[in-house]
Coordinates of C-alpha atoms in Angstrom, one line a residue:
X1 CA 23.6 9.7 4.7
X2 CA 22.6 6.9 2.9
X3 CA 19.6 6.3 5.2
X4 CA 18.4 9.6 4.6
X5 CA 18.6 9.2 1.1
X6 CA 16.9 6.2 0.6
X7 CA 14.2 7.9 3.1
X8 CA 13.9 11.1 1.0
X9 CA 14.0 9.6 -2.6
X10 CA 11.6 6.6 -1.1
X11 CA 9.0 9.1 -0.1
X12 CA 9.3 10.9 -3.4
X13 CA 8.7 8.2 -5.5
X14 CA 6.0 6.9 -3.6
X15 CA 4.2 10.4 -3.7
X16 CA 4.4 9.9 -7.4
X17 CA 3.6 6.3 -7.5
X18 CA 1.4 5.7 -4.8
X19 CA 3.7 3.1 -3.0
X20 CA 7.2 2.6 -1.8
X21 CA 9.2 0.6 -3.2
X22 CA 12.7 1.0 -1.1
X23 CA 12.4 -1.6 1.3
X24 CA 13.1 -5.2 0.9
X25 CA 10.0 -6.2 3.0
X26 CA 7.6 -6.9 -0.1
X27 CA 6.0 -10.5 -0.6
X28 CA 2.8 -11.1 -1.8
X29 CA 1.2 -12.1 1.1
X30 CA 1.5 -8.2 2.1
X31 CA -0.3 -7.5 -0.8
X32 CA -2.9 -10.1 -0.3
X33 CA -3.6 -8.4 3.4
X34 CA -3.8 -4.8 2.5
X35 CA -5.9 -5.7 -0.7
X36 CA -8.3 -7.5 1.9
X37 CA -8.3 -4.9 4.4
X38 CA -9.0 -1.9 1.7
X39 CA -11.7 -4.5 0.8
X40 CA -13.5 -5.2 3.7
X41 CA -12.8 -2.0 5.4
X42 CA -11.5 -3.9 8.6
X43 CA -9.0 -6.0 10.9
X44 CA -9.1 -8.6 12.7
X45 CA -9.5 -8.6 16.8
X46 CA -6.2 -9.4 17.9
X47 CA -6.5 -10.9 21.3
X48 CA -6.4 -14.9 20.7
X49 CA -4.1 -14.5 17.4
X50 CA -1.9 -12.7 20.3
X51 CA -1.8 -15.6 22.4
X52 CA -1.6 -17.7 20.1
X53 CA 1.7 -16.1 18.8
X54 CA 3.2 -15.6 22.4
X55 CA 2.3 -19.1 22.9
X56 CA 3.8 -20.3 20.1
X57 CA 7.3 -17.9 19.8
X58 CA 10.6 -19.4 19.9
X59 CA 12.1 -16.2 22.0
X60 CA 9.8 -17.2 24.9
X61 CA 10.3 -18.6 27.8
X62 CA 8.7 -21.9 28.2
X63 CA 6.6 -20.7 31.2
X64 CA 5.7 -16.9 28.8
X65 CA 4.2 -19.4 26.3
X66 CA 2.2 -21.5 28.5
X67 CA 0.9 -18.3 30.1
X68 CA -0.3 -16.9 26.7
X69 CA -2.2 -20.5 26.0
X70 CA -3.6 -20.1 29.0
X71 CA -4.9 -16.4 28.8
X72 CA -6.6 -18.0 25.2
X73 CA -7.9 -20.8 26.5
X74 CA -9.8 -18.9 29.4
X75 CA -11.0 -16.4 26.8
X76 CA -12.7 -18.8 25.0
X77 CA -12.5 -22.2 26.3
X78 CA -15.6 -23.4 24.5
X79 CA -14.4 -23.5 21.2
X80 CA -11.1 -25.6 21.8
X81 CA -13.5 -28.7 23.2
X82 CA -11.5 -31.2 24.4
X83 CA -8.2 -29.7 23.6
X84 CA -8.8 -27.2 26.2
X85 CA -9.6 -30.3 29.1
X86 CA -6.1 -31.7 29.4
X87 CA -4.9 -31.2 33.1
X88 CA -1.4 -30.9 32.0
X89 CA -1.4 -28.3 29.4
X90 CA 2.5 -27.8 28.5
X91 CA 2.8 -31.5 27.4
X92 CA -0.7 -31.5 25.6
X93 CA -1.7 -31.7 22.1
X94 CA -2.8 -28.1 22.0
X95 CA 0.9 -26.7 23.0
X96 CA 2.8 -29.4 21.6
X97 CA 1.0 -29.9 18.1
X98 CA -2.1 -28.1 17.3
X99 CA -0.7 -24.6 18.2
X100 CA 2.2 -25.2 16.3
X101 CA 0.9 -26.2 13.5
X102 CA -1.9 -23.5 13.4
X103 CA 1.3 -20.8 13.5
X104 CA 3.0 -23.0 10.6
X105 CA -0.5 -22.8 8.5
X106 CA -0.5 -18.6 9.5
X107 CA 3.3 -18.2 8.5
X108 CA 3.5 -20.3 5.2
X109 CA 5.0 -17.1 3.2
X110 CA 7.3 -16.3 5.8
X111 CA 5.5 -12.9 6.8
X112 CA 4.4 -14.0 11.0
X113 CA 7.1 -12.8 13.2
X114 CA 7.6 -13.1 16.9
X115 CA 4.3 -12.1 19.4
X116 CA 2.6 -8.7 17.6
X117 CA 0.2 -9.9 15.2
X118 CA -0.1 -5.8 14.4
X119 CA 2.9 -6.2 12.2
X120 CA 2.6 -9.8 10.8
X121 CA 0.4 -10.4 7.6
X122 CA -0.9 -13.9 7.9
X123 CA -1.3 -16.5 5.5
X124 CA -5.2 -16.7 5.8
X125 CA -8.4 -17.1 3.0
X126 CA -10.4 -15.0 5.5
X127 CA -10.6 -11.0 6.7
X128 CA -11.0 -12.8 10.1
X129 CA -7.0 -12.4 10.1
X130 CA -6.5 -9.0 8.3
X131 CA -4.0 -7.1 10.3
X132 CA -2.9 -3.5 10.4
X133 CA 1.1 -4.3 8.8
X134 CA 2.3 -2.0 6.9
X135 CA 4.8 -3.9 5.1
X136 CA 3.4 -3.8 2.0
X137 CA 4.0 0.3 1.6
X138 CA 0.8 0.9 0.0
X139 CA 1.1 -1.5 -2.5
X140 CA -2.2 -3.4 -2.2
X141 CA -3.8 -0.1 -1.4
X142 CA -2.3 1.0 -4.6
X143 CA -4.0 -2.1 -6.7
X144 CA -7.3 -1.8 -4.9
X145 CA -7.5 1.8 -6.1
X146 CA -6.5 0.5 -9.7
X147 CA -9.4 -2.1 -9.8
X148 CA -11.8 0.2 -7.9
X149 CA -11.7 2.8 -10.8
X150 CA -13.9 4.1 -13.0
X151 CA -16.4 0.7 -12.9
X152 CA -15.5 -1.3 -9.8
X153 CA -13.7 -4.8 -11.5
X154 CA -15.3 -8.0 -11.0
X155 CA -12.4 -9.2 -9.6
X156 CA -13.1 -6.9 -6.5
X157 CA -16.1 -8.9 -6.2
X158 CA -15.0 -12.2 -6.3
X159 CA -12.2 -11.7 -3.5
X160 CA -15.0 -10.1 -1.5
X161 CA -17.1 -13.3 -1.7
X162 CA -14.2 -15.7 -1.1
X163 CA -13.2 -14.1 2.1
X164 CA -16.3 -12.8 3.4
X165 CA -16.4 -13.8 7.4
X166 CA -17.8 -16.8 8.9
X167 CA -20.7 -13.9 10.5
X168 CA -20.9 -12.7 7.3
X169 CA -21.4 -16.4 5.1
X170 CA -23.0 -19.7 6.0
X171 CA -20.1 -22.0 7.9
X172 CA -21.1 -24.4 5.2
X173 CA -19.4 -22.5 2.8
X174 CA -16.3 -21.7 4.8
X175 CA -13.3 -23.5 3.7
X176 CA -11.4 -26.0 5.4
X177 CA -8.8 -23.5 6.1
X178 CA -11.1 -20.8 7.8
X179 CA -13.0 -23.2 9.7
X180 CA -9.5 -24.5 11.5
X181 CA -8.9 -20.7 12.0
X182 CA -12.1 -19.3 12.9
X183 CA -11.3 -20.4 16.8
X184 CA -8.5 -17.9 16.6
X185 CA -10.7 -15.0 15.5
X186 CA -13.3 -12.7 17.9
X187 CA -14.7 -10.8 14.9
X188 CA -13.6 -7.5 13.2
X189 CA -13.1 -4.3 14.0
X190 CA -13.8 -1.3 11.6
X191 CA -10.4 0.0 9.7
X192 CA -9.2 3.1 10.9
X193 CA -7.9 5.5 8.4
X194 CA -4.4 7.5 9.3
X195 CA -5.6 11.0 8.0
X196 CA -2.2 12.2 7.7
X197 CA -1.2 9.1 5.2
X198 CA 0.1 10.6 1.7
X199 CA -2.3 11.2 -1.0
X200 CA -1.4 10.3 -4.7
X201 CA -2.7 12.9 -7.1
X202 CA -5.3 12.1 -9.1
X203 CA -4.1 11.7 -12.3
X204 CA -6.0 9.4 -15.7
X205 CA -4.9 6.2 -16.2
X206 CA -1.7 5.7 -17.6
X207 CA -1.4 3.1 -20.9
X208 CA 0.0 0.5 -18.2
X209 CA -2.5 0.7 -16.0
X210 CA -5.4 0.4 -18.3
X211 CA -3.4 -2.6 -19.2
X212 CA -3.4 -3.8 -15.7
X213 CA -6.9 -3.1 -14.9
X214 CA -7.9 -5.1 -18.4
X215 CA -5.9 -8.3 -17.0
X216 CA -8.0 -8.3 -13.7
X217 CA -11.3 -8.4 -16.0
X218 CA -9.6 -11.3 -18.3
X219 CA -9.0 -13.3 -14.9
X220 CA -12.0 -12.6 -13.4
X221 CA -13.8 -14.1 -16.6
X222 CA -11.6 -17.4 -15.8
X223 CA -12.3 -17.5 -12.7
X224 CA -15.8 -17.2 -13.4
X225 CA -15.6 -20.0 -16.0
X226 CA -13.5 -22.6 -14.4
X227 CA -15.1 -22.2 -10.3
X228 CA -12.3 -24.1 -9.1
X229 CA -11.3 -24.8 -5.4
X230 CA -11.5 -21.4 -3.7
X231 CA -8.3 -21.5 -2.5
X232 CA -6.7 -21.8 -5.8
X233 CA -9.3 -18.9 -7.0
X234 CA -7.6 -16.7 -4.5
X235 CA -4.1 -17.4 -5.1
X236 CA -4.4 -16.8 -8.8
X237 CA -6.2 -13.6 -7.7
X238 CA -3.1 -12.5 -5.0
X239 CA -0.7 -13.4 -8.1
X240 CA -2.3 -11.0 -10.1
X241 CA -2.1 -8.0 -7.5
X242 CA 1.6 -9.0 -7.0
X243 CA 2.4 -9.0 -10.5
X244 CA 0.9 -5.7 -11.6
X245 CA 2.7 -4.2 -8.8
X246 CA 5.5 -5.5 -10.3
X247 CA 4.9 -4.7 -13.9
X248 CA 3.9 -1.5 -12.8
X249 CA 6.9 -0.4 -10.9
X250 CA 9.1 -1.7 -13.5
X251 CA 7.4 0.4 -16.3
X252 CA 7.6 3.4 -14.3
X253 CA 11.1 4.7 -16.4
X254 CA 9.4 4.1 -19.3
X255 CA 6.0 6.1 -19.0
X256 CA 8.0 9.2 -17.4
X257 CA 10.2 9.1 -20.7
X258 CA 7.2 8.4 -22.8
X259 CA 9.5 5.9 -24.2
X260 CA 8.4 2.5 -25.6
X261 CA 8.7 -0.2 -22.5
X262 CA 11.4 -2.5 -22.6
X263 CA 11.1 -6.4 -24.2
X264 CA 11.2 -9.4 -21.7
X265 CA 12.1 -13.0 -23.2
X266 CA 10.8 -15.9 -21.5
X267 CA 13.5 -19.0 -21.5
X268 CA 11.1 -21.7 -21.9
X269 CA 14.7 -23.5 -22.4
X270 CA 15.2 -25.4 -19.6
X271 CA 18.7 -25.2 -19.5
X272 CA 21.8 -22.9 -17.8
X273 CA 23.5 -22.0 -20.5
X274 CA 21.8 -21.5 -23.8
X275 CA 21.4 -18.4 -26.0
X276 CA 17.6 -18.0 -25.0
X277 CA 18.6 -18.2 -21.2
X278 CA 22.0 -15.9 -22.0
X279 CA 19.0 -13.2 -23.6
X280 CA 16.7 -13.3 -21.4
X281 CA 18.2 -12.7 -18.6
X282 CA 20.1 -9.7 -20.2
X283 CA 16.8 -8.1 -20.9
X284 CA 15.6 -8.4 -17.0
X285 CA 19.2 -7.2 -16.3
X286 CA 18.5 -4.0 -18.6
X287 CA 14.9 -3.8 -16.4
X288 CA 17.2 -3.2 -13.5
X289 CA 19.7 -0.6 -15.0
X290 CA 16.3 1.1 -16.3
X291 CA 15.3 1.0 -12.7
X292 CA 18.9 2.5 -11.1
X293 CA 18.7 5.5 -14.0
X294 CA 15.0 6.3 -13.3
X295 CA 15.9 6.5 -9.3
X296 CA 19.3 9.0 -10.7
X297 CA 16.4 11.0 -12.9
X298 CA 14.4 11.4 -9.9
X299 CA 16.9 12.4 -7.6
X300 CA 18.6 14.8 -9.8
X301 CA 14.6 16.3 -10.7
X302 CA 14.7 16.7 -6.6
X303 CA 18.1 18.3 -7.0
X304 CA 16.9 20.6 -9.4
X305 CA 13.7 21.6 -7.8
X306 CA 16.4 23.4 -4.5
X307 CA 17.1 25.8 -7.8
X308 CA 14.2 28.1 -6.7
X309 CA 14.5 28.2 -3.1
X310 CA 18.1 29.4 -2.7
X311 CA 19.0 33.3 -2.1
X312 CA 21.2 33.1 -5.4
X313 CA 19.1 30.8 -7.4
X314 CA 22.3 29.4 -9.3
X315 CA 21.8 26.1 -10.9
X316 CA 22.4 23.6 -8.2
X317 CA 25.5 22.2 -9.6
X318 CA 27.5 25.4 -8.9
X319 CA 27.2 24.1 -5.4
X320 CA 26.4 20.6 -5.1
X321 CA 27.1 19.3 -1.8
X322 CA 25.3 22.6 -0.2
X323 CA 22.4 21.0 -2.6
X324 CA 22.6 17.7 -1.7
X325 CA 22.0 19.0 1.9
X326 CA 19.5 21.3 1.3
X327 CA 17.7 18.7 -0.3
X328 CA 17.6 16.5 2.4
X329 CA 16.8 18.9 5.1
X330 CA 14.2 20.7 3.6
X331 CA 12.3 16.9 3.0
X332 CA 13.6 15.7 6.7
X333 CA 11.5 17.9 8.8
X334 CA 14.6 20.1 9.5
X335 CA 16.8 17.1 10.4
X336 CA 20.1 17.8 8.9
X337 CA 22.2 15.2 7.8
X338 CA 25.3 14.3 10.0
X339 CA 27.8 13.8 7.3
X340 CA 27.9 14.4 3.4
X341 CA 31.9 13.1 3.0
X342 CA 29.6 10.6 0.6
X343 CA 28.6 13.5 -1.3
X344 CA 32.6 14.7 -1.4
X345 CA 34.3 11.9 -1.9
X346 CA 31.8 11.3 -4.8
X347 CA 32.3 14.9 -6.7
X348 CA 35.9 14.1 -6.1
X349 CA 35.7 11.0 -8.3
X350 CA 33.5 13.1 -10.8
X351 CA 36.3 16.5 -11.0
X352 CA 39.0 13.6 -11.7
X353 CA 37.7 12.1 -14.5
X354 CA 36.4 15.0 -16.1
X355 CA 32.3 14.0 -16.1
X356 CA 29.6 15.8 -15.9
X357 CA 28.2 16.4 -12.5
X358 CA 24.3 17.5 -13.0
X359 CA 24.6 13.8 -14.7
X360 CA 27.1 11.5 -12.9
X361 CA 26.4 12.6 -9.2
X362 CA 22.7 11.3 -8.6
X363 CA 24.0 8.3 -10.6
X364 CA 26.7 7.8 -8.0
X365 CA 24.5 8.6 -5.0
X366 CA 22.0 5.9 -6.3
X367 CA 25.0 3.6 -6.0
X368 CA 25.3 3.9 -2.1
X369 CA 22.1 2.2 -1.7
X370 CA 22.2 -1.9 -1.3
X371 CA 20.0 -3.1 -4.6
X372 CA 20.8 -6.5 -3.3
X373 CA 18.5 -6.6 -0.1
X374 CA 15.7 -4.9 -2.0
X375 CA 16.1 -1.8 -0.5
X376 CA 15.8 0.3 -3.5
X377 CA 13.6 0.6 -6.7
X378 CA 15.7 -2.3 -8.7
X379 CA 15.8 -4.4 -5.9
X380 CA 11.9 -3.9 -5.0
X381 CA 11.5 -5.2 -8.8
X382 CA 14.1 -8.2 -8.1
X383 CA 12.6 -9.6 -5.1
X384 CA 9.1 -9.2 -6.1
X385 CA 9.7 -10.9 -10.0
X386 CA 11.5 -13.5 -7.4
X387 CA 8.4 -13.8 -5.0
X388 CA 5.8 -13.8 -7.8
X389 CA 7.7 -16.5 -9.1
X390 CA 8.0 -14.6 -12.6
X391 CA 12.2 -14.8 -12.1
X392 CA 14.4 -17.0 -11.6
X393 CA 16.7 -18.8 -10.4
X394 CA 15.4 -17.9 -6.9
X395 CA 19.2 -18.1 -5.2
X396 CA 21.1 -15.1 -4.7
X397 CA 22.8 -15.3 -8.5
X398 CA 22.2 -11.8 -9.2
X399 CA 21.4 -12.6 -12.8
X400 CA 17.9 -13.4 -13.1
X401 CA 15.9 -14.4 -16.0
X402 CA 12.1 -14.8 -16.9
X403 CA 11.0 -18.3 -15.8
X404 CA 7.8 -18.4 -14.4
X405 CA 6.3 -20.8 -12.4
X406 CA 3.5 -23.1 -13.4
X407 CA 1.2 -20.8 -11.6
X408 CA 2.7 -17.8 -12.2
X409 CA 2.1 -18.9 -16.1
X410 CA -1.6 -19.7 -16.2
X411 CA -2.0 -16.3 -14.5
X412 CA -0.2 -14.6 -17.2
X413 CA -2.4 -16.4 -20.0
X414 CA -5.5 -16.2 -18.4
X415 CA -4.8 -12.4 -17.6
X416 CA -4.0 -12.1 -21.3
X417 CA -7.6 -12.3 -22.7
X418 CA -10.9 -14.1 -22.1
X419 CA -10.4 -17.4 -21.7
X420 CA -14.1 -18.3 -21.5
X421 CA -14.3 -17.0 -24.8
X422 CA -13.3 -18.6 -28.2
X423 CA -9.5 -19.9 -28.2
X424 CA -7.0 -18.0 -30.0
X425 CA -4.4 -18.8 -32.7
X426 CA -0.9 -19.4 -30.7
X427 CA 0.5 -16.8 -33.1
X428 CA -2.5 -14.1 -32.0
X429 CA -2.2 -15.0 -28.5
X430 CA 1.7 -14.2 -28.5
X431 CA 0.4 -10.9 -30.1
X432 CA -1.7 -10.3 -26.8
X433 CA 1.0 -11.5 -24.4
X434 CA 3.3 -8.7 -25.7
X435 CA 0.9 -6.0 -26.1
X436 CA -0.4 -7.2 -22.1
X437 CA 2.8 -8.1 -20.4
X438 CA 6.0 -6.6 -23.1
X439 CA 7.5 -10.9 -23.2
X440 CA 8.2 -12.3 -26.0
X441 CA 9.0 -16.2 -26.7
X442 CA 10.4 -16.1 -30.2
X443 CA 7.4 -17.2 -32.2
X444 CA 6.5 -14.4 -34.1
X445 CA 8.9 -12.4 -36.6
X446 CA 8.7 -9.5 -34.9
X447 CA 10.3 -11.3 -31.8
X448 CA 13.6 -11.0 -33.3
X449 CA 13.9 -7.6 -34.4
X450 CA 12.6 -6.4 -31.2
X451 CA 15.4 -8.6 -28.8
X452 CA 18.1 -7.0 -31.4
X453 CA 16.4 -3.5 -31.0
X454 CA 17.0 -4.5 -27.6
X455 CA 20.6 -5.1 -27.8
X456 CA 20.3 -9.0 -27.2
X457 CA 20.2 -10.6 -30.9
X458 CA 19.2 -14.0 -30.7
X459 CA 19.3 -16.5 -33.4
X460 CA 16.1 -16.8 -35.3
X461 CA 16.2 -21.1 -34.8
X462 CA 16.6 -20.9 -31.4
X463 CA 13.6 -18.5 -30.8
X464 CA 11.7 -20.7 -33.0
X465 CA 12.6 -23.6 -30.4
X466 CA 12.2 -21.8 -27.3
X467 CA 8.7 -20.9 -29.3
X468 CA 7.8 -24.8 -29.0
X469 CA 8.8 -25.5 -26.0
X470 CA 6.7 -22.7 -24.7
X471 CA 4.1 -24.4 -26.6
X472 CA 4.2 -27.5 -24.8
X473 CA 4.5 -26.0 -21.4
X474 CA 1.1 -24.4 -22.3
X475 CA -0.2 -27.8 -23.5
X476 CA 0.4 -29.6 -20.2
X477 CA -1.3 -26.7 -18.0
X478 CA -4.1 -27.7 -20.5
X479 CA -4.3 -24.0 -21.8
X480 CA -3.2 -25.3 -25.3
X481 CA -3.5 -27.6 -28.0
X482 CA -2.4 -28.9 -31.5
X483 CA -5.0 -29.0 -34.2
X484 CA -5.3 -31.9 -36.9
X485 CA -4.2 -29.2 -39.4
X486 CA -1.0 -28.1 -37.5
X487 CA -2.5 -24.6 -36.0
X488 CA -2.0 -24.5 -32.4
X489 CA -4.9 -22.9 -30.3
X490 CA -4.8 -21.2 -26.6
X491 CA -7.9 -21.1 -24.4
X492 CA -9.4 -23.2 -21.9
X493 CA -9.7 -26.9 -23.3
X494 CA -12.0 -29.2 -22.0
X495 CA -9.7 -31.6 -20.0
X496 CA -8.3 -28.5 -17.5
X497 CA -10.3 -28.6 -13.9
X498 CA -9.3 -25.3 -13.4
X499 CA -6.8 -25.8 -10.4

């Protein structure tokens, strides 16, 4: 039952959301490829990335993979020059090291599997190499329709430009990267839309998405400022998709309740064991258990909703393992679930110690399902804070705190307001980080009130420390400096290149 469960609530919450978020498949190089693909409005042609892949897959036989290089190599043998004239091609440089090292460049986040491109997302600047996986659920679909709304963003416009196909830009402006992959590629095809693919409802903006969609214009307005190395320019950009996801699905409990969104603390710390590290990472922890009783709230709306469609319209509680099963059929095209002894041995539990069962049992049947591989709504949040390099540590400690990553960092700030603008007061810009991202770093007043409204009081000193050392992690990305007279500024000074 558990299966059917996690299918049935999955495709609820993405018919509300616009996503799914029960799998543990998520990285943000699925993002990067859907966002890309709902961009450019194609694929790449498959037919050399397919040899290529073949060619290069560890599950192959030896004589399979120099089969596939072949096929390639007579499909276009031009454009491998003199890699493509060695007489014995299983010990030449083309099988033994160029190949491998173009799948090692395609596969950097982990996300290229065995011979079918189809359901690979590469790791590629270029729509050259856009492929139909569906891994990402919708997700980069989801933040392409978020930037696309209302007035397109410029961000849209930049990641156009910066992967734009070698047909469609001068090869002088290619980067190094697409130019080593372009041999690969045979053009594009036009995207094909699955007309039976759910449908969010339109619906206005939510307050977290305007707040989303106000970070993509603050980093576009770096990005314009600093034209760095396009590769880094793209990254940042990727980042930003993968974070709002992230923000977004982690809000979600929050916005349904019309409640106000939970505080982060970011351990600028540096240490194990500390009272900064010991809050923070029980305010990500209370993130998760938001997540877990928002998946219950759902599941026991869906309960609710069988009410109305049963002959003696009693509340579904009277009978709630004939619910649970109507629930699932009805959503399951008429597939009736083999075994509900979950759903028993679960109101069992409940009758013995006395709880209430329209409240405890989608609690315990939100349980079954494994958090720990991702393969529900707090895991989804868990491994992407991981992947975007937002949590940490990045081992499989379940207890995870809010340490970003250099890179993950000067995203945050520079999605926090114009950096090409005027610098701001540290004190103001910890007032926009909250208000943007809901983190805190102890170096306002307010900072402590809200962690003990929180449940996690945390001594005022040791906010004010964690404060500084936030400071100077700012100061050495070069998005922060001390003044003669003691104020601290953040913006972009004039000794960052950008990169």
């Amino acid at each position: 039952m558990e299966a059917q469960l996690r299918e049935v609530l999955g495709g609820e919450l993405q018919r509300r959301h616009g996503y799914g978020v029960m799998e543990g498949k998520i990285k943000p190089v699925h993002i990067a490829n859907a966002l890309l693909r709902e961009e450019h409005q194609c694929v790449g042609k498959m037919s050399d990335l397919r040899h290529l892949m073949t060619a290069t897959a560890s599950r192959e036989t030896a004589d399979d993979r120099l089969e596939a290089a072949k096929r390639m190599l007579e499909r276009n043998r031009e454009r491998w020059g003199r890699l493509g004239e060695d007489a014995n091609l299983r010990r030449s440089a083309l099988m033994t090291r160029v190949l491998p090292l173009l799948r090692t460049i395609l596969a950097t986040d982990g996300a290229a599997f065995g011979k079918s491109p189809e359901f690979s997302s590469f790791s590629s600047p270029t729509a050259l190499t856009v492929t139909r996986d569906p891994s990402d659920e919708q997700a980069g679909t989801f933040v392409h329709r978020l930037w696309s709304r209302g007035p397109r963003l410029r961000v849209l416009d930049i990641l156009r430009t910066l992967t734009l196909t070698s047909v469609e830009k001068p090869l002088s402006e290619v980067d190094d990267l697409t130019a080593v992959l372009i041999p690969l590629t045979d053009g594009t095809t036009p995207l094909r839309h699955d007309r039976g693919a759910p449908e969010p409802a339109p619906a206005p903006l939510t307050d977290v998405e305007k707040c989303l969609r106000d970070a993509a214009r603050d980093l576009a307005a770096y990005e314009d400022k600093v034209l760095p190395n396009p590769m880094a320019t793209l990254q940042r950009i990727v980042l930003l998709a993968s974070l709002s996801v992230f923000f977004h699905a982690a809000t979600r409990a929050h916005e349904v309740a019309n409640t106000p969104r939970r505080v982060l603390l970011l351990d600028a710390s540096n240490a194990k064991s500390s009272t900064i590290a010991e809050a923070s990472e029980a305010t990500v922890t209370t993130l998760f258990a938001d997540a877990r009783a928002y998946m219950a709230h759902t599941l026991r709306e869906m309960l609710a909703a069988t009410d109305g469609t049963r002959r003696s319209r009693k509340r579904w509680t009277a009978d709630p393992e004939r619910a649970v099963g109507e629930m699932l059929n009805s959503r399951l095209d008429g597939k009736r679930p083999t075994n509900l002894k979950e759903v028993v041995d679960a109101l069992e539990e409940i009758e013995a110690g006395e709880a209430d069962v329209e409240e405890e049992l989608p609690v315990r049947l939100v349980s079954l399902m494994d958090s720990g591989s991702g393969r529900s709504l707090e895991g989804f949040i868990r491994l992407l804070g991981l992947r975007c390099g937002l949590l940490y540590p990045q081992q499989k400690n379940p207890h995870k705190r809010v340490v970003p990553m250099d890179r993950t960092l000067e995203v945050l700030v520079a999605s926090t307001f114009d950096l090409s603008g005027p610098p701001l007061e540290f004190r103001d810009f910890l007032d926009a980080f909250y208000h943007r991202w809901g983190i805190v770093v102890g170096g306002r007043l307010e900072d402590a009130r809200l962690l003990v409204d929180a449940g996690t009081p945390t001594p005022s000193a040791d906010l004010t420390d964690n404060a500084g050392r936030f400071l100077t992690r700012l100061q050495n990305l070069g998005l922060a400096r001390k003044m003669a007279d003691s104020v601290a500024v953040v913006g972009l000074m004039e000794n960052t290149d950008g990169t």
